[in-house]
mmCIF file of N, CA and C in Angstrom:
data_model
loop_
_atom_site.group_PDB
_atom_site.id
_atom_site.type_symbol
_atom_site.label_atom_id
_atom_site.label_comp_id
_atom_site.label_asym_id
_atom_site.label_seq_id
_atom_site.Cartn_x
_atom_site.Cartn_y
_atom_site.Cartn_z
ATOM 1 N N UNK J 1 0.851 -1.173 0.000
ATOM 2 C CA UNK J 1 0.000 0.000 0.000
ATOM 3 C C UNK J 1 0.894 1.231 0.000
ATOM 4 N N UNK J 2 0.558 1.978 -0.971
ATOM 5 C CA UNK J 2 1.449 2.993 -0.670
ATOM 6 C C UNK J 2 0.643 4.306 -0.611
ATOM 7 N N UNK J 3 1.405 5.401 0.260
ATOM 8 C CA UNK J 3 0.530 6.662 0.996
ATOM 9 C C UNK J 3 0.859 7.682 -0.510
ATOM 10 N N UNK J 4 -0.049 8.186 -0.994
ATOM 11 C CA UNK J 4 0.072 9.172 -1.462
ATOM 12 C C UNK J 4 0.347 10.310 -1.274
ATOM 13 N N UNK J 5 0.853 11.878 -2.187
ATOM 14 C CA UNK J 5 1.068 12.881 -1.481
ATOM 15 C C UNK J 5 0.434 13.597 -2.003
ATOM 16 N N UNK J 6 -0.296 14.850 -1.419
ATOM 17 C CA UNK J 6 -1.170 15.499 -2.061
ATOM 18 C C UNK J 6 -0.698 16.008 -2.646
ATOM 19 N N UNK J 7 -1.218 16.988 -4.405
ATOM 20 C CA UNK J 7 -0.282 18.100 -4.969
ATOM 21 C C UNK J 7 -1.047 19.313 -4.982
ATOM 22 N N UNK J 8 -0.769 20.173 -4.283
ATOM 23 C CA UNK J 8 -1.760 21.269 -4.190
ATOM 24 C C UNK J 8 -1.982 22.188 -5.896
ATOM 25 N N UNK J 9 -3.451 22.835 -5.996
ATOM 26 C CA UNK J 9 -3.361 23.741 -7.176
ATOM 27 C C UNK J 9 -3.047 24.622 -6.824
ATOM 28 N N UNK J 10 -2.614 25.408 -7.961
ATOM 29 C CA UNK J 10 -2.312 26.583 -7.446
ATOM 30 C C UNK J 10 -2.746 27.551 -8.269
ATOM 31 N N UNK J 11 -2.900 29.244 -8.383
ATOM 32 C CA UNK J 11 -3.376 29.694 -9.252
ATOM 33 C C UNK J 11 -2.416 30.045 -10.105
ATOM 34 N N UNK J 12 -0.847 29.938 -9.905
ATOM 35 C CA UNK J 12 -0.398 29.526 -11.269
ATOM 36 C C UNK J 12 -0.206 28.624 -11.965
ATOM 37 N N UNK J 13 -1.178 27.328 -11.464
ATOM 38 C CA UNK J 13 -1.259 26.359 -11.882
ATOM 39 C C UNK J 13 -0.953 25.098 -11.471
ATOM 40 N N UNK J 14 -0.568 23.389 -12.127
ATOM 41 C CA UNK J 14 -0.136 22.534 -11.385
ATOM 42 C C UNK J 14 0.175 21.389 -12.963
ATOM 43 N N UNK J 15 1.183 20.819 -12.704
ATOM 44 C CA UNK J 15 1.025 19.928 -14.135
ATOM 45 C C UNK J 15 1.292 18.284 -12.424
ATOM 46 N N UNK J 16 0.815 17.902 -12.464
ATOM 47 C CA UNK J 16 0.217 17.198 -11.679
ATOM 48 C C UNK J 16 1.738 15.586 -11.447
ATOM 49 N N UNK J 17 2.209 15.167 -11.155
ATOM 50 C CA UNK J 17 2.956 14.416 -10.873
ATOM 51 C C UNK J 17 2.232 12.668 -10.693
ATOM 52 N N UNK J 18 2.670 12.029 -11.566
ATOM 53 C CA UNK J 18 1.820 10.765 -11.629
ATOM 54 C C UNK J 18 2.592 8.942 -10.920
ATOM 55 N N UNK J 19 2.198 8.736 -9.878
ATOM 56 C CA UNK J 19 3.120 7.176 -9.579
ATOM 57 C C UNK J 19 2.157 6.235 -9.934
ATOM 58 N N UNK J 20 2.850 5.237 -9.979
ATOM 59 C CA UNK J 20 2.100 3.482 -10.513
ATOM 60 C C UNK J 20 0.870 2.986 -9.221
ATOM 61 N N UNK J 21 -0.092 3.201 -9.719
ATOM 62 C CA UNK J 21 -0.803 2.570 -9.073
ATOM 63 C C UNK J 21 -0.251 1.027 -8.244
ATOM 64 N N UNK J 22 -0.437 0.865 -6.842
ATOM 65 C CA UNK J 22 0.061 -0.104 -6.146
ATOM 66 C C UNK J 22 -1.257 -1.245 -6.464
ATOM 67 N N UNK J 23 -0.829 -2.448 -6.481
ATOM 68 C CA UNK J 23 -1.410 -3.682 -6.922
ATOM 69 C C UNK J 23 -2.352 -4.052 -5.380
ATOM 70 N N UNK J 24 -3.452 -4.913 -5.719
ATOM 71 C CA UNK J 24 -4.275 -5.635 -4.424
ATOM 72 C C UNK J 24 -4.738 -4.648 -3.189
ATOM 73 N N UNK J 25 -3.724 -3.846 -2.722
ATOM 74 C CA UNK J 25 -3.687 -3.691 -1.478
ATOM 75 C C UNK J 25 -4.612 -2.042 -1.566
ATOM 76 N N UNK J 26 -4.005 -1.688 -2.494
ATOM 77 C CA UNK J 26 -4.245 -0.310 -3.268
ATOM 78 C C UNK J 26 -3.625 1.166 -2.424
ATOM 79 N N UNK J 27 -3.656 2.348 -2.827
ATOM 80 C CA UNK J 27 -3.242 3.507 -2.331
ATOM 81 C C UNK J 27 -3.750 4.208 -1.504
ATOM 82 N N UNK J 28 -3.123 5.145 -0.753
ATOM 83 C CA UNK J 28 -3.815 5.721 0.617
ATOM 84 C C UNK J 28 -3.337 7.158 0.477
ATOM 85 N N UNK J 29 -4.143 7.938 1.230
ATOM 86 C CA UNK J 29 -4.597 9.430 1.435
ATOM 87 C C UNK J 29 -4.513 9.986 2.497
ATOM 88 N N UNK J 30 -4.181 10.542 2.772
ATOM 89 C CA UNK J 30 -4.577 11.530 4.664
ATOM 90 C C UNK J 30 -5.335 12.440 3.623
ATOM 91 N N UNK J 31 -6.749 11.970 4.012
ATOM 92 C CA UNK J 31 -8.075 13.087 3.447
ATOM 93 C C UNK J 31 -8.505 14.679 4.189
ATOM 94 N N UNK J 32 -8.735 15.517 4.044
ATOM 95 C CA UNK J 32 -9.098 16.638 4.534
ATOM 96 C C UNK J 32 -10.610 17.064 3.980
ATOM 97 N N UNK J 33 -11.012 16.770 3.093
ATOM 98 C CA UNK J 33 -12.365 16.544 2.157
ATOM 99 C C UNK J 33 -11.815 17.784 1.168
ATOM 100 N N UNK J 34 -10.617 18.453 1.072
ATOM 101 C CA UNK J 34 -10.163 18.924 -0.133
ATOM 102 C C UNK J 34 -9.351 17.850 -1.418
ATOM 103 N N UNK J 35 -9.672 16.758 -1.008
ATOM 104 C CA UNK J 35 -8.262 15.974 -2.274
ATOM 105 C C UNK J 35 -9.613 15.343 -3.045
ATOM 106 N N UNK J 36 -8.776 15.045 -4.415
ATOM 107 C CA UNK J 36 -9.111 14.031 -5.069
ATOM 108 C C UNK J 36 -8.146 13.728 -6.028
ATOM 109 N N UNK J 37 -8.560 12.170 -6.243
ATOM 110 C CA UNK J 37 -7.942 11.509 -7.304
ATOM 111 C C UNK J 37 -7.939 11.162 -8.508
ATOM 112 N N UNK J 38 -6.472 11.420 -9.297
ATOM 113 C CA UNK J 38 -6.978 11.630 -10.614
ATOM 114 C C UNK J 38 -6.378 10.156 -11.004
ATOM 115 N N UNK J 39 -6.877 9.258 -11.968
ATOM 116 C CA UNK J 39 -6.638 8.001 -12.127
ATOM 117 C C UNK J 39 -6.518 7.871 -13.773
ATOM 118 N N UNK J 40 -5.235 7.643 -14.489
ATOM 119 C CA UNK J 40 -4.537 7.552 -15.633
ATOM 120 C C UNK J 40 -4.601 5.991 -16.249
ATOM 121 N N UNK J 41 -5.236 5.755 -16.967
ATOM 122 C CA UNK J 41 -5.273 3.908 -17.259
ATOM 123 C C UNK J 41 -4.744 4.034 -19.067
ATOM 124 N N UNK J 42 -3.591 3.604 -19.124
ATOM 125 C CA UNK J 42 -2.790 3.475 -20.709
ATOM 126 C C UNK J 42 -3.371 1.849 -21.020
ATOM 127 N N UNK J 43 -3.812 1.087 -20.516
ATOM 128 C CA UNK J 43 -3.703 -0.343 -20.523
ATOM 129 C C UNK J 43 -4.972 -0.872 -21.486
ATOM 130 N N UNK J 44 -4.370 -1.781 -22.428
ATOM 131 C CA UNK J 44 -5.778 -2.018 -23.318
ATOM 132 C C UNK J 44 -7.265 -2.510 -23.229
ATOM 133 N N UNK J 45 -7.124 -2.564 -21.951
ATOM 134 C CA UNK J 45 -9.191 -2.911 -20.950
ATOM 135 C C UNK J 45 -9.247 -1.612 -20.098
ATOM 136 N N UNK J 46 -10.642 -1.284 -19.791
ATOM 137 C CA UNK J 46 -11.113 -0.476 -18.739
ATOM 138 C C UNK J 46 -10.734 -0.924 -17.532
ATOM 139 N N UNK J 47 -10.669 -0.261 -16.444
ATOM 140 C CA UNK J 47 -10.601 -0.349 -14.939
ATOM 141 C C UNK J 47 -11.450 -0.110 -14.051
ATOM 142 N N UNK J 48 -11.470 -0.137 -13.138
ATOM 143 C CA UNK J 48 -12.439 -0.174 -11.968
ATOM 144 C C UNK J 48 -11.736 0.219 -10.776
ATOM 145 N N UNK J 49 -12.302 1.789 -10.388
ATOM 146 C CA UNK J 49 -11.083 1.950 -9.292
ATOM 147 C C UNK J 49 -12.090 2.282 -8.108
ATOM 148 N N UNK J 50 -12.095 1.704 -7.012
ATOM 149 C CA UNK J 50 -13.100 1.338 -5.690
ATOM 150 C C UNK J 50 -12.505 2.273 -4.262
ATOM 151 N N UNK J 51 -13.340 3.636 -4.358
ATOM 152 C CA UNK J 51 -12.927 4.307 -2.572
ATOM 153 C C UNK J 51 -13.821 3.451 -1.859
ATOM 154 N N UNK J 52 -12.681 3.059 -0.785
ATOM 155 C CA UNK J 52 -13.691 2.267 -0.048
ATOM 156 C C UNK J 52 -13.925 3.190 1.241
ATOM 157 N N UNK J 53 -15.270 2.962 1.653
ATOM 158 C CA UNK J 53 -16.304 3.569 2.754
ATOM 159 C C UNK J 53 -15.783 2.964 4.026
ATOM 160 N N UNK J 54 -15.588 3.636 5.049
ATOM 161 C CA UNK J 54 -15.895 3.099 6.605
ATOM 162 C C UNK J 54 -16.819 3.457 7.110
ATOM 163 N N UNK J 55 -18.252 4.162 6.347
ATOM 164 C CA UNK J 55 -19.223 4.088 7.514
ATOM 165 C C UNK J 55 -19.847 2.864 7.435
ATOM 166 N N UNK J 56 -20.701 2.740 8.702
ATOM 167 C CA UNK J 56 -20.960 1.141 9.039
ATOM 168 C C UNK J 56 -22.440 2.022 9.538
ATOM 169 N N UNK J 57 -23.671 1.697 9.134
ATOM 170 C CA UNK J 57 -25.495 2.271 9.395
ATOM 171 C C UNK J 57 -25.642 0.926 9.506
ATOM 172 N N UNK J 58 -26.233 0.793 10.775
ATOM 173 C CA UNK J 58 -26.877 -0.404 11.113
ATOM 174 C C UNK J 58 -26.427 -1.602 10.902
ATOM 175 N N UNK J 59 -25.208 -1.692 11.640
ATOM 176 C CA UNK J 59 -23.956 -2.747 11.807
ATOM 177 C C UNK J 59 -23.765 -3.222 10.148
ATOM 178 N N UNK J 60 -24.362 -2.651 8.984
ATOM 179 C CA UNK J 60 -23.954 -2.923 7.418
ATOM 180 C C UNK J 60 -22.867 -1.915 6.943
ATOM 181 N N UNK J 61 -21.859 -2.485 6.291
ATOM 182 C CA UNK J 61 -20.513 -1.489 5.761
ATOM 183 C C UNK J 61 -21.471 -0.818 4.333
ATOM 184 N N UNK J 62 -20.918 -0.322 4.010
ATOM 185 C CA UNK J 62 -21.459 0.735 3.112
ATOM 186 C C UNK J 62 -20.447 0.574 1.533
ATOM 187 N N UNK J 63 -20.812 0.264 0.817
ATOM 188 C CA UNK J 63 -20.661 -0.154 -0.629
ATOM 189 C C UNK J 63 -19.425 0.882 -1.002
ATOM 190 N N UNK J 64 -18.707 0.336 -1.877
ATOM 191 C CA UNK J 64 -17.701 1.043 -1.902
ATOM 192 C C UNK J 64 -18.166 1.886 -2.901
ATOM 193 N N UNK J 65 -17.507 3.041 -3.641
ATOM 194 C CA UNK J 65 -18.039 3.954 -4.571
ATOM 195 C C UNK J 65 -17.114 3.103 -5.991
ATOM 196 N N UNK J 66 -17.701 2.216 -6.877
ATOM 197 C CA UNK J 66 -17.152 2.454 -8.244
ATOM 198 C C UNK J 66 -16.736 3.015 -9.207
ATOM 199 N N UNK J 67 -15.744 3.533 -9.844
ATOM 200 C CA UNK J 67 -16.163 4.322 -10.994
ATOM 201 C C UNK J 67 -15.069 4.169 -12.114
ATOM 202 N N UNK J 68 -15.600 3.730 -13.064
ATOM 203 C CA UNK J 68 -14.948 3.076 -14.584
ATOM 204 C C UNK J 68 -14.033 3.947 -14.989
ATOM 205 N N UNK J 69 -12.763 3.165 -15.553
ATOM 206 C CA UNK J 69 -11.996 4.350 -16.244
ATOM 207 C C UNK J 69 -11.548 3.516 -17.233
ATOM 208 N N UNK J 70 -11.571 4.404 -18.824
ATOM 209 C CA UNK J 70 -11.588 3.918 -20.027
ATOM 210 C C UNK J 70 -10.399 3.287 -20.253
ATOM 211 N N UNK J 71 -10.200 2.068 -21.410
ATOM 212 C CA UNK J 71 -8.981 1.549 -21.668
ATOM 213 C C UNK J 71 -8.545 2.782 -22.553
ATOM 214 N N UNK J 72 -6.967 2.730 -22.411
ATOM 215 C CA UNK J 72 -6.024 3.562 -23.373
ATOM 216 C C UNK J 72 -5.499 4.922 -23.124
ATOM 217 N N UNK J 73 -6.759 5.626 -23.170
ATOM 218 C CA UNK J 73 -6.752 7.272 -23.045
ATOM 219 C C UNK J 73 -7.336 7.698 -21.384
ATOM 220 N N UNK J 74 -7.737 6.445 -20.979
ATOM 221 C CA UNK J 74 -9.098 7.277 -19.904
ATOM 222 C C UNK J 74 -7.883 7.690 -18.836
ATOM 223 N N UNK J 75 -8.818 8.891 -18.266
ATOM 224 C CA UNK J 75 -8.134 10.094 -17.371
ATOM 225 C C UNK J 75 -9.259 10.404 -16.509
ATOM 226 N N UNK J 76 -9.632 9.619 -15.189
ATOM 227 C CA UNK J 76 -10.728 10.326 -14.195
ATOM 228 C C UNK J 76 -10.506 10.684 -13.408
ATOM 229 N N UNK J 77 -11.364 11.830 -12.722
ATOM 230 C CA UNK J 77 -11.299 12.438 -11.390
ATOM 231 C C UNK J 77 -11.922 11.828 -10.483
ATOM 232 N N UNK J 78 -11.394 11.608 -9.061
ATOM 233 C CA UNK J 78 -13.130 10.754 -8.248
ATOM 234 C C UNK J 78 -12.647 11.768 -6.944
ATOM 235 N N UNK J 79 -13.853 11.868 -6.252
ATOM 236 C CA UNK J 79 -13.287 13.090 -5.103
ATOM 237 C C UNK J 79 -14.330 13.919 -5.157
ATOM 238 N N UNK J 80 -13.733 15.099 -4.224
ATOM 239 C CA UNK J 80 -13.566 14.952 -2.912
ATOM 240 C C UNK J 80 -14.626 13.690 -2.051
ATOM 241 N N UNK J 81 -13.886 13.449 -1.068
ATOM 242 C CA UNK J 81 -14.087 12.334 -0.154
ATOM 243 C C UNK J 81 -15.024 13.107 0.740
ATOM 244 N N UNK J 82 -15.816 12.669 1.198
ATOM 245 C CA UNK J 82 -16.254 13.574 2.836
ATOM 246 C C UNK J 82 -15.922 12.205 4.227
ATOM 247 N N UNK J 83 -15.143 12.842 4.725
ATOM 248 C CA UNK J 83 -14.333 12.305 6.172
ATOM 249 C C UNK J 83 -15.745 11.382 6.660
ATOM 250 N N UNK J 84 -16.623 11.859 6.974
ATOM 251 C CA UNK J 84 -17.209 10.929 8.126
ATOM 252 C C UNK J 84 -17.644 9.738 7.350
ATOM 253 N N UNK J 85 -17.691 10.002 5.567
ATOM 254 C CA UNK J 85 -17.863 8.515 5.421
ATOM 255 C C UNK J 85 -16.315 7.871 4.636
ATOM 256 N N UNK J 86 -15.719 8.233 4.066
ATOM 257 C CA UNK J 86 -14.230 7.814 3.721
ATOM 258 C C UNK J 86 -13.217 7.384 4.715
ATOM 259 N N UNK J 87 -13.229 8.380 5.515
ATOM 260 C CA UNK J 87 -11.714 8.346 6.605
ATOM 261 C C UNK J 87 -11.702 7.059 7.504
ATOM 262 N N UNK J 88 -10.603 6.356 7.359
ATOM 263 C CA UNK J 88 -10.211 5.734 8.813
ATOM 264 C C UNK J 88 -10.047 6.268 10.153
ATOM 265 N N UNK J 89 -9.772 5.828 11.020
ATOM 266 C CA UNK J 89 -9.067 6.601 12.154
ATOM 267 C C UNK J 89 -8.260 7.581 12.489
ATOM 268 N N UNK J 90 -7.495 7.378 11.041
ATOM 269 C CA UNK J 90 -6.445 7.989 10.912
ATOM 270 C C UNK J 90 -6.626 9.507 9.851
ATOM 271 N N UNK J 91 -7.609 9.671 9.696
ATOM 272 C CA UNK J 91 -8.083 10.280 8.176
ATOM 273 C C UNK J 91 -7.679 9.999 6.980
ATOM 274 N N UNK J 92 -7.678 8.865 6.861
ATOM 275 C CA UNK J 92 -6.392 7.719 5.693
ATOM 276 C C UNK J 92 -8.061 7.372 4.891
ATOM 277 N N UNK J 93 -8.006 7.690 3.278
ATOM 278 C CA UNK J 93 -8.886 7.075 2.419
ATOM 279 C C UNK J 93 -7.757 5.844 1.515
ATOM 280 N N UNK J 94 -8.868 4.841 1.872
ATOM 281 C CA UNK J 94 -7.940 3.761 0.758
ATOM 282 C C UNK J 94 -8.853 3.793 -0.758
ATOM 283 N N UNK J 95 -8.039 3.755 -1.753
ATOM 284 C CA UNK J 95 -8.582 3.668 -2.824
ATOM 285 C C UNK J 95 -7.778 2.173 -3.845
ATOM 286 N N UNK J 96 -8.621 1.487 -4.281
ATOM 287 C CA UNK J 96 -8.108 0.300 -5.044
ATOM 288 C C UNK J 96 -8.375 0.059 -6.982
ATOM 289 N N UNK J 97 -7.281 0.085 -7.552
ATOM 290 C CA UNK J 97 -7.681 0.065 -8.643
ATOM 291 C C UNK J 97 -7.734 -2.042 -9.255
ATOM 292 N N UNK J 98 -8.791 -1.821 -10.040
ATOM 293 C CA UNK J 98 -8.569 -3.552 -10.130
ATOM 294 C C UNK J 98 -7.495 -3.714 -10.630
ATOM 295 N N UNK J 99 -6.541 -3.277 -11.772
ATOM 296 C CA UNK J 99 -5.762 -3.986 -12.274
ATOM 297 C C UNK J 99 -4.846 -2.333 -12.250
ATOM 298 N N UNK J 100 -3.418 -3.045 -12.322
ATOM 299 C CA UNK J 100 -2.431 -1.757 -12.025
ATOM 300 C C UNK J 100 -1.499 -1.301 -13.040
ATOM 301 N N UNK J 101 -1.831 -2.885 -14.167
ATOM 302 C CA UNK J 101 -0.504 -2.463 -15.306
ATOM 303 C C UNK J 101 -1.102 -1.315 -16.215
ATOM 304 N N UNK J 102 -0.049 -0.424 -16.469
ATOM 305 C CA UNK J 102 0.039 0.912 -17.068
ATOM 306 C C UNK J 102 -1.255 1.737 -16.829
ATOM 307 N N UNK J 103 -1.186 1.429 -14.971
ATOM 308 C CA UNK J 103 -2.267 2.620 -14.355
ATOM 309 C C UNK J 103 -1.631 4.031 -13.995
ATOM 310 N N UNK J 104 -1.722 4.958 -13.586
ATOM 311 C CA UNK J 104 -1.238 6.001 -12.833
ATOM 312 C C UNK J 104 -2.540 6.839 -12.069
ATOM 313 N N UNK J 105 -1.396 7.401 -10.925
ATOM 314 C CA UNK J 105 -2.647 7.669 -10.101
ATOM 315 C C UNK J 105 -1.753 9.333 -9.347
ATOM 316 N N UNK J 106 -2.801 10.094 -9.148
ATOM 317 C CA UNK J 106 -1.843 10.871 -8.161
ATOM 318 C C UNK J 106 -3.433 11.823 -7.787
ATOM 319 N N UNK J 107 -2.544 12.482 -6.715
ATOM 320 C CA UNK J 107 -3.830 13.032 -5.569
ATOM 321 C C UNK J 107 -3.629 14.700 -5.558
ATOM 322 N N UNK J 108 -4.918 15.336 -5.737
ATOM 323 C CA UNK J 108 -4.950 16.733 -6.062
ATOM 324 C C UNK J 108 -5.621 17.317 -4.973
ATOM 325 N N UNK J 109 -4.940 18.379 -4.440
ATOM 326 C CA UNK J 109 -5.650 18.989 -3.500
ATOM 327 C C UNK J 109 -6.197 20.375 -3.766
ATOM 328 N N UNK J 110 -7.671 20.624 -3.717
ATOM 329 C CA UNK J 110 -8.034 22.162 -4.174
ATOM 330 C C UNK J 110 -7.726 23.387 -2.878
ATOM 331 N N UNK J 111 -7.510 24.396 -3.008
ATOM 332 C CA UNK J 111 -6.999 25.256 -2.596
ATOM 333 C C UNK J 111 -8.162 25.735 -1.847
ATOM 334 N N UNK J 112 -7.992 26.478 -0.336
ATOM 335 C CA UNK J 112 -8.945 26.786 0.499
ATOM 336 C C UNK J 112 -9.180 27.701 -0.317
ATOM 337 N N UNK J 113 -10.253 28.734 -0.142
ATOM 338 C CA UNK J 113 -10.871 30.343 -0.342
ATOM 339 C C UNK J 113 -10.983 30.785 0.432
#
């Protein structure tokens, strides 16, 4: 599992810094409910990249959030998180992509006002 680092925007801008999506275990966040993730898939099938939830309503875990990203070209955003249902203990969001070859992933943080 590896921790991600946020890259803040800025208003002169940001060209965004991209690492290999980590396999099975998947990537982690210290969330603030300003980040999100942008998810890069070069690989010739679609992906499936899963934030998983820690809230628990009525002793049931709560479905993770899906969301498809195209073979080849696809480039998605998923985010912001909101803490009381994303965060661990730690304010740590795990995010898992199904498959990792020629994924990229990196974490954007929007700027207070």
């Amino acid at each position: 599992m590896a921790v991600l680092t946020p890259q803040d925007i800025l208003r002169t801008g940001l060209t965004p810094s991209f690492a290999a999506a980590t396999a099975s275990t998947g990537d982690t966040l210290v969330n603030d409910e300003r980040c999100f993730v942008r998810v890069k898939n070069a690989s010739g099938s679609p992906i499936t990249v899963a934030a998983q939830p820690t809230r628990v309503v009525d002793g049931l875990a709560a479905t993770p959030r899906t969301v498809s990203v195209p073979a080849t070209t696809g480039d998605v955003s998923i985010g912001p998180f909101p803490a009381a249902d994303y965060n661990d203990t730690n304010n740590v969001v795990t995010v898992i992509c199904s498959s990792v070859t020629s994924v990229t992933i990196a974490v954007i943080r929007l700027p207070r006002v």
